[in-house]
Amino acid sequence: MTSSLESNFTAATGIFKEVFEQVAREKQELEEEKKKWEDEKAAVQKKLIFNSPRIVIDVGGTRYSTSHSTLNKYPDSMLGAMFSGRHDLETMKCEDGSFFIDRDGTHFGYILNYLRDGEEVAESFPKSVGVLLELIREARFYQLEGLVKVLTPLLREANIVTQNDITVKFKSENGYYTDDFYGNGFSVNYQSRDKIMFKHRNMRELSFNGMYFPFSASFIDCDLSNATFQYCSFASDVTFEDCILDNTTFTCIKGLVTNSGNVSFKGSNTDDANFEAQLRSSLKSAGKIP
């Protein structure tokens, strides 16, 4: 009796194993068929997109017509990746066949013109600071670093600081600054009120003579050609990063070497600046300039 039960159990186990293996094989075959079907679908989709002479992009409700070769001009950009054929675009595709991108479409035409013609279109870009800032934001979203590099000097050129801004709004006796610096290119840390920053600014030929900077002072990507810093005093961190220092004068300055903060001239052309001999030697010895 026991032997018969064991025999039946062994037979049942064998049958179950065969059924299980058969199901597993069929499942694998179905998965392979599914993958093959998805690959064929993607190939058809890619062919339809890439062979179409015109691609319509709906950017926040504004429609633009272009070609696949234009969108794929820079493969490492977001648009290049989207239309590379590596991604399923069905979720972006509208009923009319256009592709929707959830961004403000106001300036997308400038993005397309850059993709079509490269840096040659720089002269056609608007000179408005607000528009240039918006374009830089969009260029970064679409991961077009080349366009950011084209726009940044245009922003710096248009973003003018006048001598009146410096002498009236920034009082030399105590480094005072007013709230209306904010929004006009002067970025202030309002939480600690311990920082003033000039970024992408045209500050050519300005005089900072006699000014006292009690807080951290940063000049980022500013054109300071022919500007003068004489009898200035810096009490905290000082940064001149990626600045144009053609014939910029630094003489009789306190704090560039001796203050307790950090001092940096990273990316700036210090060889073309006019440092008084002792100051240049001290900055070199401190490793602040080459």
Backbone as CSV, one residue per row, in Angstrom:
resi,resn,N_x,N_y,N_z,CA_x,CA_y,CA_z,C_x,C_y,C_z
1,MET,0.834,-1.210,0.000,0.000,0.000,0.000,0.865,1.255,0.000
2,THR,1.842,1.277,0.869,2.754,2.428,0.958,3.534,2.592,-0.322
3,SER,3.996,1.463,-0.846,4.760,1.508,-2.102,3.904,2.056,-3.236
4,SER,2.623,1.673,-3.276,1.727,2.158,-4.319,1.503,3.664,-4.208
5,LEU,1.343,4.134,-2.983,1.166,5.572,-2.767,2.402,6.361,-3.183
6,GLU,3.561,5.817,-2.843,4.812,6.494,-3.213,4.957,6.551,-4.729
7,SER,4.571,5.444,-5.374,4.660,5.400,-6.833,3.730,6.426,-7.471
8,ASN,2.493,6.487,-6.944,1.535,7.465,-7.464,2.003,8.905,-7.235
9,PHE,2.589,9.126,-6.061,3.091,10.465,-5.727,4.224,10.876,-6.667
10,THR,5.115,9.924,-6.924,6.246,10.199,-7.827,5.746,10.522,-9.234
11,ALA,4.732,9.752,-9.662,4.180,9.980,-10.992,3.501,11.349,-11.075
12,ALA,2.767,11.678,-10.011,2.084,12.978,-9.980,3.084,14.123,-9.968
13,THR,4.161,13.910,-9.200,5.200,14.945,-9.139,5.829,15.168,-10.507
14,GLY,6.064,14.074,-11.223,6.639,14.178,-12.561,5.735,14.927,-13.514
15,ILE,4.435,14.613,-13.432,3.463,15.290,-14.306,3.418,16.783,-13.984
16,PHE,3.382,17.068,-12.676,3.331,18.471,-12.254,4.567,19.229,-12.745
17,LYS,5.729,18.597,-12.655,6.971,19.213,-13.105,6.927,19.513,-14.601
18,GLU,6.402,18.525,-15.383,6.306,18.724,-16.827,5.361,19.883,-17.160
19,VAL,4.210,19.926,-16.437,3.249,21.010,-16.669,3.877,22.361,-16.316
20,PHE,4.584,22.399,-15.186,5.227,23.643,-14.742,6.255,24.126,-15.768
21,GLU,7.066,23.204,-16.261,8.088,23.546,-17.249,7.454,24.009,-18.551
22,GLN,6.336,23.370,-18.940,5.629,23.763,-20.154,5.073,25.182,-20.027
23,VAL,4.492,25.474,-18.840,3.952,26.820,-18.587,5.073,27.860,-18.626
24,ALA,6.205,27.499,-18.030,7.346,28.418,-18.016,7.842,28.703,-19.429
25,ARG,7.885,27.650,-20.262,8.327,27.830,-21.645,7.361,28.730,-22.418
26,GLU,6.080,28.467,-22.218,5.078,29.264,-22.916,5.108,30.727,-22.463
27,LYS,5.361,30.931,-21.158,5.464,32.292,-20.636,6.647,33.021,-21.258
28,GLN,7.771,32.317,-21.347,8.968,32.908,-21.950,8.722,33.240,-23.422
29,GLU,8.032,32.326,-24.116,7.746,32.573,-25.529,6.841,33.789,-25.697
30,LEU,5.839,33.923,-24.784,4.953,35.078,-24.837,5.712,36.375,-24.578
31,GLU,6.644,36.336,-23.602,7.434,37.523,-23.294,8.322,37.900,-24.481
32,GLU,8.874,36.892,-25.139,9.709,37.158,-26.305,8.876,37.736,-27.448
33,GLU,7.653,37.177,-27.632,6.771,37.711,-28.651,6.364,39.151,-28.343
34,LYS,6.117,39.424,-27.035,5.735,40.771,-26.620,6.868,41.754,-26.898
35,LYS,8.096,41.348,-26.534,9.250,42.214,-26.770,9.449,42.469,-28.266
36,LYS,9.275,41.403,-29.050,9.430,41.541,-30.498,8.389,42.508,-31.049
37,TRP,7.169,42.396,-30.543,6.097,43.282,-30.993,6.387,44.727,-30.591
38,GLU,6.863,44.932,-29.363,7.191,46.278,-28.905,8.341,46.870,-29.707
39,ASP,9.339,46.038,-30.031,10.468,46.505,-30.846,9.989,46.912,-32.241
40,GLU,9.088,46.095,-32.802,8.561,46.414,-34.125,7.734,47.700,-34.084
41,LYS,6.979,47.863,-33.009,6.168,49.070,-32.839,7.071,50.302,-32.743
42,ALA,8.137,50.171,-31.951,9.073,51.288,-31.804,9.749,51.611,-33.121
43,ALA,10.086,50.557,-33.877,10.741,50.759,-35.167,9.819,51.486,-36.140
44,VAL,8.538,51.082,-36.138,7.558,51.738,-37.011,7.386,53.194,-36.605
45,GLN,7.287,53.416,-35.289,7.127,54.772,-34.778,8.324,55.626,-35.163
46,LYS,9.514,55.078,-34.989,10.736,55.799,-35.343,10.757,56.123,-36.826
47,LYS,10.365,55.158,-37.631,10.359,55.365,-39.083,9.375,56.450,-39.467
48,LEU,8.187,56.424,-38.833,7.173,57.424,-39.148,7.649,58.822,-38.789
49,ILE,8.306,58.931,-37.623,8.778,60.231,-37.169,9.947,60.700,-38.025
50,PHE,10.937,59.830,-38.184,12.162,60.220,-38.854,11.958,60.442,-40.353
51,ASN,11.000,59.737,-40.957,10.779,59.890,-42.392,9.829,61.037,-42.713
52,SER,9.207,61.592,-41.671,8.289,62.696,-41.907,9.081,63.963,-42.226
53,PRO,8.710,64.689,-43.286,9.431,65.909,-43.627,9.183,67.032,-42.635
54,ARG,8.154,66.895,-41.816,7.795,67.964,-40.888,7.359,67.381,-39.550
55,ILE,7.890,67.941,-38.473,7.486,67.568,-37.125,6.902,68.808,-36.463
56,VAL,5.728,68.669,-35.880,5.074,69.794,-35.218,5.234,69.643,-33.709
57,ILE,5.803,70.687,-33.091,5.998,70.706,-31.641,5.024,71.720,-31.051
58,ASP,4.253,71.280,-30.078,3.330,72.163,-29.363,3.972,72.485,-28.013
59,VAL,4.508,73.696,-27.894,5.188,74.098,-26.657,4.259,75.007,-25.864
60,GLY,3.618,74.448,-24.873,2.705,75.221,-24.031,1.580,75.879,-24.780
61,GLY,1.156,75.276,-25.900,0.054,75.827,-26.682,0.494,76.591,-27.918
62,THR,1.782,76.868,-28.036,2.319,77.535,-29.229,2.964,76.486,-30.125
63,ARG,2.524,76.447,-31.378,2.962,75.383,-32.281,4.122,75.847,-33.168
64,TYR,5.089,74.941,-33.321,6.253,75.200,-34.171,6.459,74.000,-35.087
65,SER,6.807,74.284,-36.335,7.106,73.225,-37.304,8.608,73.177,-37.547
66,THR,9.157,71.977,-37.554,10.591,71.819,-37.773,10.841,70.431,-38.347
67,SER,12.093,70.024,-38.391,12.444,68.708,-38.930,13.153,67.878,-37.872
68,HIS,13.225,66.576,-38.129,13.928,65.695,-37.202,15.403,66.058,-37.111
69,SER,16.029,66.398,-38.237,17.455,66.709,-38.228,17.746,67.950,-37.377
70,THR,16.823,68.911,-37.371,17.007,70.093,-36.530,16.922,69.734,-35.054
71,LEU,15.898,68.981,-34.687,15.716,68.611,-33.281,16.848,67.730,-32.762
72,ASN,17.471,66.986,-33.664,18.537,66.060,-33.265,19.919,66.638,-33.556
73,LYS,19.993,67.973,-33.726,21.266,68.626,-34.059,22.314,68.369,-32.971
74,TYR,21.875,68.421,-31.717,22.784,68.173,-30.590,22.264,66.953,-29.828
75,PRO,22.792,65.769,-30.113,22.271,64.517,-29.539,22.258,64.473,-28.015
76,ASP,23.170,65.221,-27.360,23.233,65.188,-25.899,22.219,66.125,-25.251
77,SER,21.514,66.912,-26.056,20.506,67.808,-25.493,19.226,67.040,-25.211
78,MET,18.297,67.692,-24.500,17.039,67.026,-24.174,16.233,66.728,-25.437
79,LEU,16.192,67.688,-26.382,15.450,67.474,-27.622,16.106,66.391,-28.464
80,GLY,17.442,66.377,-28.476,18.163,65.341,-29.211,17.860,63.959,-28.680
81,ALA,17.794,63.850,-27.344,17.485,62.557,-26.730,16.039,62.155,-26.994
82,MET,15.123,63.125,-26.914,13.700,62.833,-27.121,13.434,62.259,-28.507
83,PHE,14.099,62.825,-29.518,13.823,62.423,-30.893,14.946,61.569,-31.479
84,SER,15.626,60.854,-30.592,16.711,59.967,-31.032,16.205,58.599,-31.468
85,GLY,14.942,58.290,-31.114,14.402,56.962,-31.401,14.564,55.995,-30.250
86,ARG,15.220,56.462,-29.175,15.442,55.578,-28.020,14.271,55.597,-27.046
87,HIS,13.359,56.544,-27.206,12.292,56.721,-26.223,10.916,56.645,-26.880
88,ASP,9.956,56.169,-26.096,8.571,56.085,-26.557,7.938,57.473,-26.442
89,LEU,7.517,58.027,-27.557,6.957,59.375,-27.576,5.430,59.392,-27.554
90,GLU,4.826,58.221,-27.390,3.366,58.145,-27.440,2.719,59.012,-26.369
91,THR,3.331,59.104,-25.191,2.734,59.889,-24.108,2.766,61.387,-24.423
92,MET,3.640,61.790,-25.334,3.745,63.199,-25.707,2.939,63.533,-26.958
93,LYS,2.480,62.499,-27.646,1.851,62.712,-28.948,0.387,63.093,-28.787
94,CYS,-0.011,64.179,-29.455,-1.387,64.647,-29.416,-2.202,63.981,-30.526
95,GLU,-3.512,64.137,-30.467,-4.391,63.510,-31.447,-4.102,63.981,-32.871
96,ASP,-3.630,65.221,-33.002,-3.357,65.757,-34.341,-1.955,65.396,-34.836
97,GLY,-1.216,64.585,-34.053,0.114,64.144,-34.472,1.253,65.013,-33.984
98,SER,0.945,66.151,-33.345,2.004,67.010,-32.809,2.509,66.433,-31.484
99,PHE,3.648,66.938,-31.033,4.254,66.478,-29.785,4.241,67.628,-28.786
100,PHE,3.683,67.361,-27.609,3.466,68.411,-26.619,4.615,68.474,-25.621
101,ILE,5.114,69.692,-25.382,6.123,69.953,-24.352,5.542,70.995,-23.408
102,ASP,5.492,70.690,-22.151,4.855,71.557,-21.164,5.820,72.653,-20.693
103,ARG,6.105,73.603,-21.600,6.930,74.770,-21.293,6.292,75.995,-21.933
104,ASP,6.710,77.163,-21.478,6.263,78.401,-22.112,6.880,78.462,-23.506
105,GLY,6.036,78.576,-24.520,6.528,78.534,-25.893,6.915,79.875,-26.477
106,THR,6.891,80.933,-25.652,7.139,82.280,-26.170,8.455,82.388,-26.942
107,HIS,9.510,81.809,-26.391,10.846,81.990,-26.965,11.386,80.729,-27.648
108,PHE,10.534,79.725,-27.857,11.029,78.467,-28.430,11.543,78.670,-29.852
109,GLY,11.041,79.686,-30.525,11.526,79.977,-31.871,13.016,80.291,-31.880
110,TYR,13.493,80.977,-30.833,14.931,81.266,-30.732,15.720,79.977,-30.518
111,ILE,15.120,79.046,-29.773,15.776,77.749,-29.555,15.940,77.031,-30.894
112,LEU,14.875,77.010,-31.687,14.932,76.352,-33.001,15.930,77.034,-33.928
113,ASN,15.972,78.359,-33.898,16.916,79.072,-34.768,18.364,78.743,-34.400
114,TYR,18.617,78.575,-33.109,19.961,78.177,-32.691,20.275,76.765,-33.184
115,LEU,19.292,75.860,-33.094,19.502,74.494,-33.580,19.762,74.490,-35.086
116,ARG,19.116,75.384,-35.803,19.273,75.427,-37.263,20.613,76.041,-37.689
117,ASP,20.981,77.160,-37.034,22.109,77.952,-37.541,23.260,78.134,-36.561
118,GLY,23.146,77.604,-35.350,24.246,77.712,-34.399,24.475,79.140,-33.926
119,GLU,25.727,79.464,-33.621,26.075,80.749,-33.017,25.820,81.933,-33.947
120,GLU,25.619,81.671,-35.235,25.395,82.763,-36.185,24.139,83.572,-35.869
121,VAL,23.211,82.971,-35.114,21.944,83.673,-34.842,22.058,84.617,-33.654
122,ALA,23.223,84.693,-33.022,23.378,85.508,-31.813,22.976,86.958,-32.044
123,GLU,23.294,87.497,-33.216,22.991,88.897,-33.498,21.491,89.167,-33.568
124,SER,20.707,88.134,-33.824,19.255,88.324,-33.939,18.541,88.197,-32.600
125,PHE,19.262,87.800,-31.548,18.633,87.650,-30.243,18.276,89.026,-29.674
126,PRO,17.189,89.107,-28.902,16.795,90.389,-28.304,17.828,90.858,-27.289
127,LYS,17.865,92.170,-27.075,18.839,92.757,-26.145,18.220,93.044,-24.781
128,SER,16.992,92.620,-24.586,16.307,92.833,-23.311,16.864,91.896,-22.245
129,VAL,17.203,92.446,-21.087,17.745,91.636,-19.994,16.741,90.563,-19.577
130,GLY,15.458,90.954,-19.452,14.439,89.998,-19.031,14.292,88.841,-19.998
131,VAL,14.277,89.153,-21.302,14.140,88.103,-22.314,15.372,87.206,-22.326
132,LEU,16.541,87.789,-22.208,17.777,86.998,-22.212,17.819,86.057,-21.016
133,LEU,17.361,86.522,-19.856,17.307,85.655,-18.672,16.347,84.487,-18.901
134,GLU,15.201,84.773,-19.523,14.239,83.710,-19.827,14.816,82.724,-20.840
135,LEU,15.539,83.230,-21.830,16.153,82.357,-22.831,17.210,81.452,-22.203
136,ILE,17.994,82.007,-21.297,19.010,81.192,-20.615,18.346,80.088,-19.806
137,ARG,17.235,80.422,-19.147,16.511,79.404,-18.381,15.998,78.300,-19.287
138,GLU,15.447,78.666,-20.453,14.949,77.662,-21.385,16.096,76.847,-21.989
139,ALA,17.198,77.505,-22.301,18.357,76.794,-22.867,18.876,75.752,-21.886
140,ARG,18.866,76.092,-20.605,19.318,75.126,-19.594,18.323,73.979,-19.459
141,PHE,17.025,74.287,-19.567,16.020,73.224,-19.497,16.217,72.225,-20.638
142,TYR,16.478,72.743,-21.841,16.677,71.868,-22.999,18.109,71.330,-23.097
143,GLN,18.920,71.645,-22.075,20.293,71.137,-21.962,21.143,71.536,-23.173
144,LEU,21.003,72.791,-23.565,21.782,73.349,-24.673,22.839,74.284,-24.097
145,GLU,23.911,73.684,-23.576,24.944,74.471,-22.912,25.651,75.407,-23.888
146,GLY,25.731,75.009,-25.168,26.328,75.881,-26.172,25.549,77.171,-26.312
147,LEU,24.229,77.084,-26.246,23.388,78.272,-26.343,23.544,79.139,-25.101
148,VAL,23.674,78.517,-23.945,23.907,79.280,-22.706,25.182,80.113,-22.842
149,LYS,26.227,79.514,-23.428,27.490,80.230,-23.608,27.349,81.383,-24.599
150,VAL,26.457,81.241,-25.570,26.204,82.326,-26.517,25.428,83.465,-25.843
151,LEU,24.456,83.103,-25.011,23.575,84.095,-24.403,24.224,84.863,-23.252
152,THR,25.120,84.210,-22.523,25.691,84.836,-21.328,26.415,86.152,-21.625
153,PRO,27.287,86.224,-22.643,27.916,87.521,-22.940,26.905,88.580,-23.385
154,LEU,25.843,88.158,-24.086,24.805,89.110,-24.500,24.093,89.684,-23.281
155,LEU,23.837,88.820,-22.299,23.200,89.285,-21.060,24.111,90.252,-20.323
156,ARG,25.379,89.897,-20.243,26.345,90.761,-19.545,26.421,92.135,-20.221
157,GLU,26.409,92.134,-21.564,26.505,93.392,-22.307,25.274,94.261,-22.074
158,ALA,24.096,93.630,-22.011,22.841,94.383,-21.860,22.570,94.793,-20.420
159,ASN,23.177,94.066,-19.480,22.884,94.231,-18.054,23.797,95.319,-17.473
160,ILE,23.495,96.569,-17.750,24.403,97.672,-17.456,24.209,98.209,-16.038
161,VAL,25.332,98.395,-15.347,25.345,99.096,-14.064,25.938,100.479,-14.326
162,THR,25.267,101.522,-13.901,25.781,102.875,-14.098,26.547,103.338,-12.863
163,GLN,27.316,104.395,-13.037,28.037,104.949,-11.895,27.062,105.451,-10.840
164,ASN,25.893,105.912,-11.289,24.873,106.355,-10.340,24.409,105.217,-9.444
165,ASP,24.273,104.004,-10.038,23.896,102.835,-9.237,24.894,102.620,-8.110
166,ILE,26.160,102.816,-8.439,27.213,102.552,-7.452,27.300,103.656,-6.417
167,THR,27.387,104.895,-6.844,27.654,105.997,-5.916,26.448,106.396,-5.081
168,VAL,25.240,106.216,-5.637,24.053,106.620,-4.898,23.469,105.475,-4.078
169,LYS,23.315,104.299,-4.698,22.657,103.188,-4.013,23.595,102.413,-3.098
170,PHE,24.916,102.559,-3.310,25.873,101.850,-2.475,26.756,102.902,-1.816
171,LYS,26.478,103.237,-0.578,27.172,104.311,0.115,28.548,103.854,0.575
172,SER,29.580,104.646,0.252,30.947,104.240,0.529,31.278,104.249,2.021
173,GLU,30.537,105.059,2.820,30.939,105.172,4.216,30.661,103.915,5.032
174,ASN,29.667,103.104,4.623,29.376,101.911,5.428,28.955,100.707,4.600
175,GLY,29.124,100.771,3.285,28.749,99.630,2.462,27.257,99.405,2.430
176,TYR,26.468,100.452,2.643,25.016,100.312,2.713,24.442,100.018,1.332
177,TYR,23.450,99.141,1.284,22.743,98.898,0.035,21.250,98.871,0.289
178,THR,20.457,99.237,-0.721,19.019,99.339,-0.557,18.307,98.151,-1.187
179,ASP,17.055,97.963,-0.782,16.301,96.807,-1.249,16.071,96.823,-2.757
180,ASP,16.088,98.005,-3.383,15.788,98.032,-4.806,16.961,97.554,-5.653
181,PHE,18.063,97.172,-5.004,19.089,96.457,-5.755,18.502,95.165,-6.298
182,TYR,17.639,94.534,-5.486,17.066,93.243,-5.884,16.141,93.455,-7.070
183,GLY,16.307,92.656,-8.099,15.493,92.778,-9.299,16.161,93.629,-10.361
184,ASN,17.191,94.377,-9.972,17.935,95.178,-10.947,19.333,94.599,-11.170
185,GLY,19.498,93.343,-10.824,20.787,92.705,-11.066,21.641,92.595,-9.836
186,PHE,21.240,93.224,-8.751,21.997,93.152,-7.521,21.329,92.125,-6.617
187,SER,21.984,91.014,-6.416,21.372,89.927,-5.656,21.811,90.002,-4.196
188,VAL,20.865,90.127,-3.299,21.177,90.276,-1.885,20.614,89.105,-1.099
189,ASN,21.399,88.585,-0.180,20.922,87.535,0.699,20.096,88.187,1.804
190,TYR,18.762,88.095,1.699,17.908,88.803,2.636,17.827,88.135,4.001
191,GLN,18.105,86.850,4.073,17.982,86.174,5.362,19.054,86.639,6.327
192,SER,20.286,86.695,5.845,21.378,87.092,6.727,21.873,88.501,6.428
193,ARG,21.457,89.060,5.240,21.877,90.385,4.826,23.385,90.544,4.959
194,ASP,24.119,89.555,4.507,25.570,89.584,4.652,26.278,89.382,3.322
195,LYS,25.586,89.686,2.204,26.185,89.379,0.917,25.648,90.311,-0.160
196,ILE,26.533,90.757,-1.026,26.097,91.474,-2.218,26.776,90.838,-3.419
197,MET,26.002,90.647,-4.495,26.520,89.935,-5.659,26.141,90.674,-6.933
198,PHE,27.116,90.806,-7.813,26.898,91.321,-9.156,27.150,90.169,-10.111
199,LYS,26.165,89.838,-10.948,26.295,88.677,-11.827,25.872,89.034,-13.244
200,HIS,26.718,88.648,-14.234,26.436,88.936,-15.644,26.170,90.429,-15.836
201,ARG,27.094,91.263,-15.360,26.864,92.705,-15.409,27.912,93.413,-16.258
202,ASN,27.467,94.424,-16.976,28.354,95.314,-17.719,28.744,96.441,-16.770
203,MET,29.961,96.395,-16.245,30.424,97.359,-15.238,31.688,98.067,-15.718
204,ARG,31.786,98.214,-17.030,32.980,98.840,-17.593,33.128,100.290,-17.123
205,GLU,34.385,100.647,-16.807,34.782,102.018,-16.487,34.143,102.562,-15.221
206,LEU,33.592,101.701,-14.371,33.016,102.181,-13.120,34.099,102.390,-12.067
207,SER,33.817,103.289,-11.148,34.735,103.560,-10.043,34.153,103.031,-8.740
208,PHE,34.915,102.169,-8.091,34.562,101.684,-6.753,35.500,102.309,-5.718
209,ASN,36.107,103.400,-6.088,37.136,104.018,-5.255,36.588,104.439,-3.894
210,GLY,37.324,104.071,-2.859,36.976,104.462,-1.505,35.851,103.673,-0.877
211,MET,35.370,102.639,-1.533,34.228,101.901,-1.000,34.648,100.862,0.031
212,TYR,33.816,100.737,1.029,34.041,99.755,2.095,33.008,98.644,1.952
213,PHE,33.480,97.388,1.841,32.603,96.221,1.701,32.649,95.446,3.021
214,PRO,31.684,95.684,3.923,31.721,95.000,5.226,31.296,93.546,5.147
215,PHE,30.630,93.171,4.041,30.116,91.816,3.897,30.763,91.129,2.702
216,SER,30.371,89.918,2.454,30.860,89.159,1.303,30.496,89.897,0.010
217,ALA,31.478,90.010,-0.899,31.256,90.695,-2.182,31.642,89.764,-3.317
218,SER,30.721,89.585,-4.275,30.979,88.684,-5.395,30.706,89.393,-6.713
219,PHE,31.661,89.253,-7.636,31.503,89.724,-9.008,31.627,88.481,-9.888
220,ILE,30.503,88.034,-10.462,30.466,86.803,-11.242,30.195,87.131,-12.702
221,ASP,31.127,86.743,-13.583,30.961,86.964,-15.017,30.604,88.419,-15.314
222,CYS,31.371,89.330,-14.741,31.155,90.757,-14.976,32.267,91.315,-15.862
223,ASP,31.917,92.278,-16.700,32.913,92.988,-17.491,33.334,94.219,-16.697
224,LEU,34.525,94.151,-16.122,35.056,95.233,-15.295,36.198,95.962,-16.005
225,SER,36.190,95.916,-17.322,37.239,96.582,-18.091,37.321,98.059,-17.717
226,ASN,38.550,98.512,-17.431,38.827,99.921,-17.104,38.133,100.392,-15.832
227,ALA,37.589,99.477,-15.039,37.034,99.857,-13.739,38.183,100.071,-12.756
228,THR,37.918,100.837,-11.698,38.972,101.116,-10.720,38.527,100.750,-9.311
229,PHE,39.411,100.045,-8.609,39.234,99.727,-7.193,40.440,100.328,-6.464
230,GLN,40.282,101.557,-5.984,41.361,102.230,-5.286,40.898,102.627,-3.897
231,TYR,41.768,102.407,-2.920,41.466,102.742,-1.531,40.180,102.049,-1.067
232,CYS,39.976,100.818,-1.549,38.824,100.014,-1.116,39.221,99.161,0.082
233,SER,38.205,98.700,0.782,38.442,97.813,1.917,37.424,96.677,1.890
234,PHE,37.937,95.433,1.891,37.085,94.242,1.900,37.241,93.549,3.252
235,ALA,36.111,93.363,3.959,36.173,92.782,5.300,35.849,91.295,5.327
236,SER,35.343,90.754,4.211,34.948,89.339,4.209,35.325,88.715,2.863
237,ASP,34.607,87.647,2.471,34.924,86.943,1.227,34.849,87.889,0.023
238,VAL,35.786,87.707,-0.908,35.816,88.499,-2.128,35.971,87.552,-3.311
239,THR,35.088,87.674,-4.289,35.145,86.795,-5.457,35.069,87.607,-6.742
240,PHE,36.069,87.422,-7.602,36.033,87.932,-8.975,36.128,86.695,-9.874
241,GLU,34.983,86.099,-10.200,34.969,84.824,-10.920,34.519,85.017,-12.366
242,ASP,35.354,84.528,-13.305,35.040,84.612,-14.740,34.789,86.049,-15.177
243,CYS,35.531,86.985,-14.599,35.365,88.394,-14.929,36.362,88.830,-16.005
244,ILE,35.970,89.854,-16.756,36.873,90.490,-17.716,37.562,91.632,-16.986
245,LEU,38.872,91.528,-16.840,39.634,92.508,-16.058,40.624,93.274,-16.934
246,ASP,40.215,93.595,-18.150,41.088,94.349,-19.054,41.328,95.746,-18.488
247,ASN,42.583,96.009,-18.109,42.989,97.323,-17.603,42.229,97.720,-16.335
248,THR,41.749,96.737,-15.567,41.097,97.015,-14.292,42.165,97.333,-13.256
249,THR,41.966,98.397,-12.502,42.990,98.875,-11.571,42.671,98.474,-10.136
250,PHE,43.653,97.855,-9.476,43.554,97.493,-8.057,44.760,98.105,-7.343
251,THR,44.535,99.185,-6.618,45.638,99.817,-5.878,45.153,100.279,-4.508
252,CYS,46.060,100.261,-3.564,45.787,100.745,-2.203,44.538,100.088,-1.623
253,ILE,44.500,98.767,-1.689,43.318,98.011,-1.246,43.627,97.245,0.027
254,LYS,42.701,97.275,0.954,42.811,96.489,2.177,41.897,95.275,2.084
255,GLY,42.378,94.131,2.526,41.514,92.965,2.665,41.621,91.913,1.593
256,LEU,42.227,92.198,0.450,42.332,91.170,-0.583,43.265,90.047,-0.161
257,VAL,44.196,90.342,0.688,45.147,89.323,1.141,45.027,89.066,2.625
258,THR,44.722,90.120,3.401,44.821,90.010,4.862,43.523,89.677,5.576
259,ASN,42.345,89.788,4.889,41.116,89.512,5.649,40.963,88.015,5.899
260,SER,40.063,87.689,6.809,39.909,86.286,7.226,39.059,85.469,6.259
261,GLY,38.456,86.139,5.261,37.604,85.424,4.315,38.387,84.854,3.150
262,ASN,37.663,84.228,2.241,38.271,83.658,1.041,38.332,84.702,-0.065
263,VAL,39.394,84.636,-0.863,39.565,85.533,-1.999,39.798,84.683,-3.245
264,SER,39.045,84.944,-4.317,39.168,84.129,-5.525,39.090,84.997,-6.775
265,PHE,40.005,84.720,-7.719,39.970,85.340,-9.040,39.826,84.245,-10.103
266,LYS,39.152,83.166,-9.756,39.032,82.010,-10.640,38.406,82.384,-11.987
267,GLY,39.104,82.011,-13.060,38.568,82.218,-14.400,38.690,83.629,-14.928
268,SER,39.273,84.545,-14.162,39.419,85.933,-14.602,40.814,86.167,-15.180
269,ASN,40.897,87.092,-16.134,42.178,87.359,-16.795,43.014,88.350,-15.981
270,THR,43.558,87.885,-14.870,44.299,88.753,-13.951,45.572,89.319,-14.576
271,ASP,46.128,88.644,-15.581,47.348,89.162,-16.220,47.104,90.502,-16.904
272,ASP,45.852,90.752,-17.281,45.533,91.989,-17.989,45.058,93.093,-17.053
273,ALA,45.010,92.797,-15.748,44.591,93.794,-14.760,45.810,94.567,-14.254
274,ASN,45.558,95.762,-13.748,46.635,96.604,-13.202,46.651,96.503,-11.680
275,PHE,47.376,95.515,-11.173,47.584,95.406,-9.733,48.845,96.188,-9.375
276,GLU,48.790,96.915,-8.257,50.041,97.513,-7.801,51.013,96.380,-7.492
277,ALA,52.291,96.623,-7.679,53.312,95.576,-7.641,53.258,94.745,-6.361
278,GLN,53.173,95.394,-5.212,53.173,94.674,-3.942,51.925,93.803,-3.798
279,LEU,50.775,94.323,-4.238,49.531,93.558,-4.142,49.581,92.337,-5.054
280,ARG,50.069,92.517,-6.286,50.184,91.374,-7.195,51.102,90.311,-6.614
281,SER,52.228,90.746,-6.045,53.173,89.790,-5.452,52.551,89.038,-4.277
282,SER,51.797,89.754,-3.442,51.154,89.117,-2.278,50.074,88.136,-2.704
283,LEU,49.305,88.515,-3.732,48.253,87.608,-4.216,48.857,86.346,-4.856
284,LYS,49.945,86.522,-5.558,50.642,85.361,-6.132,51.160,84.451,-5.035
285,SER,51.798,85.040,-4.018,52.361,84.250,-2.921,51.270,83.496,-2.169
286,ALA,50.074,84.101,-2.110,48.948,83.453,-1.419,48.217,82.467,-2.317
287,GLY,48.648,82.348,-3.597,48.009,81.427,-4.515,46.658,81.892,-5.030
288,LYS,46.394,83.206,-4.943,45.094,83.742,-5.361,45.060,84.047,-6.860
289,ILE,46.212,84.359,-7.444,46.313,84.595,-8.868,47.526,83.861,-9.402
290,PRO,47.543,83.512,-10.691,48.684,82.780,-11.252,49.897,83.699,-11.439
